[in-house]
PDB file of C-alpha atoms in Angstrom:
ATOM      1  CA  UNK A  16      -0.084   0.129  -0.153  1.00  0.00           C
ATOM      2  CA  UNK A  17       1.132   3.594  -0.651  1.00  0.00           C
ATOM      3  CA  UNK A  18       2.465   5.126   2.625  1.00  0.00           C
ATOM      4  CA  UNK A  19      -0.833   7.746   2.002  1.00  0.00           C
ATOM      5  CA  UNK A  20      -3.180   4.871   2.542  1.00  0.00           C
ATOM      6  CA  UNK A  21      -2.442   2.639   4.917  1.00  0.00           C
ATOM      7  CA  UNK A  22      -6.130   2.194   6.303  1.00  0.00           C
ATOM      8  CA  UNK A  23      -6.592  -1.539   6.635  1.00  0.00           C
ATOM      9  CA  UNK A  24      -7.304  -3.480   3.434  1.00  0.00           C
ATOM     10  CA  UNK A  25      -9.066  -7.101   3.725  1.00  0.00           C
ATOM     11  CA  UNK A  26      -6.343  -9.549   4.320  1.00  0.00           C
ATOM     12  CA  UNK A  27      -6.355 -12.960   4.373  1.00  0.00           C
ATOM     13  CA  UNK A  28      -4.990 -15.907   6.872  1.00  0.00           C
ATOM     14  CA  UNK A  29      -5.331 -19.215   6.303  1.00  0.00           C
ATOM     15  CA  UNK A  30      -3.870 -20.095  10.018  1.00  0.00           C
ATOM     16  CA  UNK A  31      -6.297 -17.623  11.984  1.00  0.00           C
ATOM     17  CA  UNK A  32      -9.983 -18.181  11.303  1.00  0.00           C
ATOM     18  CA  UNK A  33     -12.324 -14.785  10.856  1.00  0.00           C
ATOM     19  CA  UNK A  34     -14.535 -13.437  13.809  1.00  0.00           C
ATOM     20  CA  UNK A  35     -17.709 -11.519  12.382  1.00  0.00           C
ATOM     21  CA  UNK A  36     -20.241  -9.197  14.640  1.00  0.00           C
ATOM     22  CA  UNK A  37     -22.560 -10.179  16.351  1.00  0.00           C
ATOM     23  CA  UNK A  38     -26.253  -9.478  15.440  1.00  0.00           C
ATOM     24  CA  UNK A  39     -28.086  -6.481  17.138  1.00  0.00           C
ATOM     25  CA  UNK A  40     -24.951  -4.283  17.507  1.00  0.00           C
ATOM     26  CA  UNK A  41     -25.031  -1.058  15.902  1.00  0.00           C
ATOM     27  CA  UNK A  42     -23.146   0.284  12.740  1.00  0.00           C
ATOM     28  CA  UNK A  43     -20.033   2.081  14.620  1.00  0.00           C
ATOM     29  CA  UNK A  44     -19.399  -1.060  16.224  1.00  0.00           C
ATOM     30  CA  UNK A  45     -19.664  -3.554  13.457  1.00  0.00           C
ATOM     31  CA  UNK A  46     -17.296  -0.932  11.566  1.00  0.00           C
ATOM     32  CA  UNK A  47     -15.050  -1.754  14.157  1.00  0.00           C
ATOM     33  CA  UNK A  48     -14.626  -5.682  15.168  1.00  0.00           C
ATOM     34  CA  UNK A  49     -14.702  -5.732  10.818  1.00  0.00           C
ATOM     35  CA  UNK A  50     -11.249  -3.546  11.158  1.00  0.00           C
ATOM     36  CA  UNK A  51     -10.011  -5.369  14.236  1.00  0.00           C
ATOM     37  CA  UNK A  52     -10.985  -9.295  11.891  1.00  0.00           C
ATOM     38  CA  UNK A  53      -9.051  -7.826   8.926  1.00  0.00           C
ATOM     39  CA  UNK A  54      -5.812  -6.796  11.562  1.00  0.00           C
ATOM     40  CA  UNK A  55      -6.505 -10.261  12.959  1.00  0.00           C
ATOM     41  CA  UNK A  56      -5.650 -11.401   9.381  1.00  0.00           C
ATOM     42  CA  UNK A  57      -3.107  -9.434   8.751  1.00  0.00           C
ATOM     43  CA  UNK A  58      -1.426 -10.726  12.314  1.00  0.00           C
ATOM     44  CA  UNK A  59      -1.669 -14.247  11.320  1.00  0.00           C
ATOM     45  CA  UNK A  60       0.812 -13.753   8.179  1.00  0.00           C
ATOM     46  CA  UNK A  61       2.950 -11.677  10.406  1.00  0.00           C
ATOM     47  CA  UNK A  62       3.396 -14.979  12.746  1.00  0.00           C
ATOM     48  CA  UNK A  63       3.543 -16.883   9.289  1.00  0.00           C
ATOM     49  CA  UNK A  64       7.342 -15.137   9.207  1.00  0.00           C
ATOM     50  CA  UNK A  65       6.602 -12.668   7.697  1.00  0.00           C
ATOM     51  CA  UNK A  66       8.090  -9.073   9.559  1.00  0.00           C
ATOM     52  CA  UNK A  67       6.190  -6.245  10.250  1.00  0.00           C
ATOM     53  CA  UNK A  68       4.240  -4.190  12.706  1.00  0.00           C
ATOM     54  CA  UNK A  69       0.424  -3.169  13.326  1.00  0.00           C
ATOM     55  CA  UNK A  70      -0.975   0.413  14.455  1.00  0.00           C
ATOM     56  CA  UNK A  71      -3.879   0.695  16.433  1.00  0.00           C
ATOM     57  CA  UNK A  72      -4.494   4.677  16.849  1.00  0.00           C
ATOM     58  CA  UNK A  73      -7.106   6.488  17.707  1.00  0.00           C
ATOM     59  CA  UNK A  74      -7.947  10.109  20.759  1.00  0.00           C
ATOM     60  CA  UNK A  75      -7.772   8.657  24.416  1.00  0.00           C
ATOM     61  CA  UNK A  76     -11.202   6.284  24.946  1.00  0.00           C
ATOM     62  CA  UNK A  77     -11.771   5.172  21.810  1.00  0.00           C
ATOM     63  CA  UNK A  78     -10.620   2.011  22.843  1.00  0.00           C
ATOM     64  CA  UNK A  79      -6.603   1.677  22.052  1.00  0.00           C
ATOM     65  CA  UNK A  80      -6.373  -0.550  25.413  1.00  0.00           C
ATOM     66  CA  UNK A  81      -9.278  -2.771  24.444  1.00  0.00           C
ATOM     67  CA  UNK A  82      -8.710  -3.693  20.572  1.00  0.00           C
ATOM     68  CA  UNK A  83      -5.084  -4.562  21.739  1.00  0.00           C
ATOM     69  CA  UNK A  84      -6.601  -6.994  24.607  1.00  0.00           C
ATOM     70  CA  UNK A  85      -8.886  -8.318  22.089  1.00  0.00           C
ATOM     71  CA  UNK A  86      -6.539  -9.321  19.694  1.00  0.00           C
ATOM     72  CA  UNK A  87      -3.335 -10.316  22.075  1.00  0.00           C
ATOM     73  CA  UNK A  88      -6.362 -12.548  23.388  1.00  0.00           C
ATOM     74  CA  UNK A  89      -7.250 -14.310  19.866  1.00  0.00           C
ATOM     75  CA  UNK A  90      -3.820 -14.600  19.031  1.00  0.00           C
ATOM     76  CA  UNK A  91      -2.931 -16.549  22.340  1.00  0.00           C
ATOM     77  CA  UNK A  92      -6.465 -18.627  21.780  1.00  0.00           C
ATOM     78  CA  UNK A  93      -5.379 -19.399  18.771  1.00  0.00           C
ATOM     79  CA  UNK A  94      -1.807 -20.722  20.120  1.00  0.00           C
ATOM     80  CA  UNK A  95       0.675 -18.004  19.348  1.00  0.00           C
ATOM     81  CA  UNK A  96       2.756 -16.962  22.029  1.00  0.00           C
ATOM     82  CA  UNK A  97       2.096 -13.673  22.816  1.00  0.00           C
ATOM     83  CA  UNK A  98       4.163 -10.744  25.159  1.00  0.00           C
ATOM     84  CA  UNK A  99       4.451  -7.420  25.814  1.00  0.00           C
ATOM     85  CA  UNK A 100       2.519  -4.758  27.901  1.00  0.00           C
ATOM     86  CA  UNK A 101      -0.754  -2.906  27.907  1.00  0.00           C
ATOM     87  CA  UNK A 102      -1.835  -0.247  29.902  1.00  0.00           C
ATOM     88  CA  UNK A 103      -5.210  -0.325  30.976  1.00  0.00           C
ATOM     89  CA  UNK A 104      -6.787   3.041  32.295  1.00  0.00           C
ATOM     90  CA  UNK A 105      -7.469   3.254  36.724  1.00  0.00           C
ATOM     91  CA  UNK A 106     -10.917   4.971  36.443  1.00  0.00           C
ATOM     92  CA  UNK A 107     -12.641   6.709  39.458  1.00  0.00           C
ATOM     93  CA  UNK A 108     -16.027   7.982  39.439  1.00  0.00           C
ATOM     94  CA  UNK A 109     -15.609   7.920  35.444  1.00  0.00           C
ATOM     95  CA  UNK A 110     -12.887   9.833  35.540  1.00  0.00           C
ATOM     96  CA  UNK A 111      -9.384   8.741  34.543  1.00  0.00           C
ATOM     97  CA  UNK A 112      -7.139   8.955  37.435  1.00  0.00           C
ATOM     98  CA  UNK A 113      -3.926   7.244  36.325  1.00  0.00           C
ATOM     99  CA  UNK A 114      -2.912   3.503  34.521  1.00  0.00           C
ATOM    100  CA  UNK A 115      -1.799   0.546  35.067  1.00  0.00           C
ATOM    101  CA  UNK A 116       0.516  -1.609  33.073  1.00  0.00           C
ATOM    102  CA  UNK A 117       0.423  -5.012  32.711  1.00  0.00           C
ATOM    103  CA  UNK A 118       2.507  -8.173  31.261  1.00  0.00           C
ATOM    104  CA  UNK A 119       0.680  -9.591  28.585  1.00  0.00           C
ATOM    105  CA  UNK A 120       2.679 -13.084  28.976  1.00  0.00           C
ATOM    106  CA  UNK A 121       1.697 -13.691  32.799  1.00  0.00           C
ATOM    107  CA  UNK A 122      -1.394 -10.859  33.723  1.00  0.00           C
ATOM    108  CA  UNK A 123       0.821  -9.220  36.017  1.00  0.00           C
ATOM    109  CA  UNK A 124       0.263  -5.317  37.059  1.00  0.00           C
ATOM    110  CA  UNK A 125       1.648  -2.833  38.690  1.00  0.00           C
ATOM    111  CA  UNK A 126       0.995   0.830  39.077  1.00  0.00           C
ATOM    112  CA  UNK A 127       1.997   2.843  36.403  1.00  0.00           C
ATOM    113  CA  UNK A 128       1.716   6.566  36.538  1.00  0.00           C
ATOM    114  CA  UNK A 129      -1.249   8.207  38.835  1.00  0.00           C
ATOM    115  CA  UNK A 130      -2.426  11.687  38.626  1.00  0.00           C
ATOM    116  CA  UNK A 131      -1.452  12.560  41.739  1.00  0.00           C
ATOM    117  CA  UNK A 132       2.494  12.136  43.270  1.00  0.00           C
ATOM    118  CA  UNK A 133       4.737  10.556  44.280  1.00  0.00           C
ATOM    119  CA  UNK A 134       6.817   9.365  40.977  1.00  0.00           C
ATOM    120  CA  UNK A 135       8.277  11.253  37.712  1.00  0.00           C
ATOM    121  CA  UNK A 136       6.329  13.735  36.813  1.00  0.00           C
ATOM    122  CA  UNK A 137       5.771  14.190  32.925  1.00  0.00           C
ATOM    123  CA  UNK A 138       2.702  15.526  31.414  1.00  0.00           C
ATOM    124  CA  UNK A 139      -0.237  15.627  33.319  1.00  0.00           C
ATOM    125  CA  UNK A 140       1.049  12.197  34.952  1.00  0.00           C
ATOM    126  CA  UNK A 141       3.455  11.163  38.300  1.00  0.00           C
ATOM    127  CA  UNK A 142       5.032   7.873  36.594  1.00  0.00           C
ATOM    128  CA  UNK A 143       6.466   5.432  38.985  1.00  0.00           C
ATOM    129  CA  UNK A 144       9.982   4.138  38.227  1.00  0.00           C
ATOM    130  CA  UNK A 145       8.625   0.590  39.407  1.00  0.00           C
ATOM    131  CA  UNK A 146       6.290   0.357  36.908  1.00  0.00           C
ATOM    132  CA  UNK A 147       8.292   1.362  34.545  1.00  0.00           C
ATOM    133  CA  UNK A 148      10.728  -0.731  35.180  1.00  0.00           C
ATOM    134  CA  UNK A 149       8.224  -3.531  35.387  1.00  0.00           C
ATOM    135  CA  UNK A 150       7.380  -2.903  32.022  1.00  0.00           C
ATOM    136  CA  UNK A 151      11.014  -2.699  30.306  1.00  0.00           C
ATOM    137  CA  UNK A 152      11.614  -6.051  32.011  1.00  0.00           C
ATOM    138  CA  UNK A 153       8.659  -7.735  30.810  1.00  0.00           C
ATOM    139  CA  UNK A 154       9.301  -6.199  27.299  1.00  0.00           C
ATOM    140  CA  UNK A 155      13.226  -7.789  27.653  1.00  0.00           C
ATOM    141  CA  UNK A 156      11.724 -10.700  28.549  1.00  0.00           C
ATOM    142  CA  UNK A 157       9.324 -11.013  25.585  1.00  0.00           C
ATOM    143  CA  UNK A 158      12.596 -10.627  23.276  1.00  0.00           C
ATOM    144  CA  UNK A 159      13.392 -14.445  23.699  1.00  0.00           C
ATOM    145  CA  UNK A 160       9.928 -16.257  24.945  1.00  0.00           C
ATOM    146  CA  UNK A 161       7.044 -15.318  22.272  1.00  0.00           C
ATOM    147  CA  UNK A 162       6.230 -14.825  18.782  1.00  0.00           C
ATOM    148  CA  UNK A 163       4.789 -11.509  18.773  1.00  0.00           C
ATOM    149  CA  UNK A 164       4.773  -7.865  21.227  1.00  0.00           C
ATOM    150  CA  UNK A 165       1.720  -6.529  21.982  1.00  0.00           C
ATOM    151  CA  UNK A 166       2.884  -2.629  23.348  1.00  0.00           C
ATOM    152  CA  UNK A 167       0.500  -0.158  24.623  1.00  0.00           C
ATOM    153  CA  UNK A 168       1.382   2.517  23.706  1.00  0.00           C
ATOM    154  CA  UNK A 169       4.310   4.344  22.760  1.00  0.00           C
ATOM    155  CA  UNK A 170       3.795   8.212  23.439  1.00  0.00           C
ATOM    156  CA  UNK A 171       6.093  11.631  23.567  1.00  0.00           C
ATOM    157  CA  UNK A 172       7.844   9.713  27.361  1.00  0.00           C
ATOM    158  CA  UNK A 173       8.768   7.234  24.863  1.00  0.00           C
ATOM    159  CA  UNK A 174       9.739   9.256  22.100  1.00  0.00           C
ATOM    160  CA  UNK A 175      12.352  11.651  24.857  1.00  0.00           C
ATOM    161  CA  UNK A 176      13.733   7.858  25.486  1.00  0.00           C
ATOM    162  CA  UNK A 177      11.976   7.479  29.083  1.00  0.00           C
ATOM    163  CA  UNK A 178       8.956   5.051  30.008  1.00  0.00           C
ATOM    164  CA  UNK A 179       9.189   1.447  27.895  1.00  0.00           C
ATOM    165  CA  UNK A 180      11.342   3.149  25.501  1.00  0.00           C
ATOM    166  CA  UNK A 181      14.484   0.928  26.567  1.00  0.00           C
ATOM    167  CA  UNK A 182      12.111  -2.324  26.236  1.00  0.00           C
ATOM    168  CA  UNK A 183      10.685  -1.062  22.659  1.00  0.00           C
ATOM    169  CA  UNK A 184      13.912  -0.783  21.408  1.00  0.00           C
ATOM    170  CA  UNK A 185      14.966  -4.211  21.979  1.00  0.00           C
ATOM    171  CA  UNK A 186      11.906  -5.711  20.992  1.00  0.00           C
ATOM    172  CA  UNK A 187      12.578  -3.699  17.759  1.00  0.00           C
ATOM    173  CA  UNK A 188      16.277  -4.796  18.121  1.00  0.00           C
ATOM    174  CA  UNK A 189      14.932  -8.572  18.102  1.00  0.00           C
ATOM    175  CA  UNK A 190      12.732  -8.163  14.800  1.00  0.00           C
ATOM    176  CA  UNK A 191       9.521  -9.283  16.519  1.00  0.00           C
ATOM    177  CA  UNK A 192       6.203  -8.669  14.779  1.00  0.00           C
ATOM    178  CA  UNK A 193       4.917  -5.686  16.555  1.00  0.00           C
ATOM    179  CA  UNK A 194       1.234  -4.458  17.912  1.00  0.00           C
ATOM    180  CA  UNK A 195       1.447  -0.676  18.757  1.00  0.00           C
ATOM    181  CA  UNK A 196      -1.128   1.814  20.159  1.00  0.00           C
ATOM    182  CA  UNK A 197      -0.042   5.103  19.273  1.00  0.00           C
ATOM    183  CA  UNK A 198      -1.997   8.581  19.101  1.00  0.00           C
ATOM    184  CA  UNK A 199      -2.991   9.827  15.935  1.00  0.00           C
ATOM    185  CA  UNK A 200      -0.451  12.833  16.087  1.00  0.00           C
ATOM    186  CA  UNK A 201       2.433  10.428  16.798  1.00  0.00           C
ATOM    187  CA  UNK A 202       2.354   7.912  14.318  1.00  0.00           C
ATOM    188  CA  UNK A 203       4.936   9.472  11.701  1.00  0.00           C
ATOM    189  CA  UNK A 204       7.306  10.323  14.702  1.00  0.00           C
ATOM    190  CA  UNK A 205       6.977   6.651  16.119  1.00  0.00           C
ATOM    191  CA  UNK A 206       7.478   5.114  12.481  1.00  0.00           C
ATOM    192  CA  UNK A 207      10.498   7.071  11.943  1.00  0.00           C
ATOM    193  CA  UNK A 208      12.072   6.352  15.385  1.00  0.00           C
ATOM    194  CA  UNK A 209      11.487   2.982  15.246  1.00  0.00           C
ATOM    195  CA  UNK A 210      12.014   2.619  11.427  1.00  0.00           C
ATOM    196  CA  UNK A 211       8.591   0.570  10.300  1.00  0.00           C
ATOM    197  CA  UNK A 212       8.071  -0.079   6.847  1.00  0.00           C
ATOM    198  CA  UNK A 213       5.912   2.535   5.024  1.00  0.00           C
ATOM    199  CA  UNK A 214       3.035   0.297   4.342  1.00  0.00           C
ATOM    200  CA  UNK A 215       2.170  -0.702   7.906  1.00  0.00           C
ATOM    201  CA  UNK A 216      -1.222  -1.390   8.531  1.00  0.00           C
ATOM    202  CA  UNK A 217      -3.712   1.074  10.572  1.00  0.00           C
ATOM    203  CA  UNK A 218      -6.515   0.410  12.613  1.00  0.00           C
ATOM    204  CA  UNK A 219      -8.239   3.614  13.414  1.00  0.00           C
ATOM    205  CA  UNK A 220     -10.660   3.633  16.088  1.00  0.00           C
ATOM    206  CA  UNK A 221     -13.515   6.581  16.847  1.00  0.00           C
ATOM    207  CA  UNK A 222     -14.759   6.762  20.342  1.00  0.00           C
TER     208      UNK A 222
END
């Protein structure tokens, strides 16, 4: 696909069955599920030995973490070894007050960041050194143990050399297929930083 058109187009991978939306769901939900089904097929091709990356993008609250979680769970259900990190939000009264980080391989979690101290301040959050170290260990471990790596998410902190950056770079050096969640404004910067192919498919989500 040309660089200017990286939306997912229908792809097929015989090693992974398709998944269709349940009846009764709205049009927007069905479109989202169709995109994820196409993404799953593309990831099936990567598991057959094709190097590459899948980017999941969308604004805050659009479901990037949910999509990454769904894809990793489906891949594992088909026997794929999936590792990496996913960062679910911590909500209080419907308001985001922080994030946790979960090791995809083990299910273990640690606090990652909070709107309140203590921690290293970056943007509107205070980041836990222990949570960051935990995430980087999970990513480093994944380079030797898994077939495909999920990284939710790669943001400004990583582009500045902090956060998950050491683990992300270790995974990239290992040449493993990637599922990356990235905010829309950072796709080009993250792609350049990691040297991703210009035709890396993108799943674009909306709230």
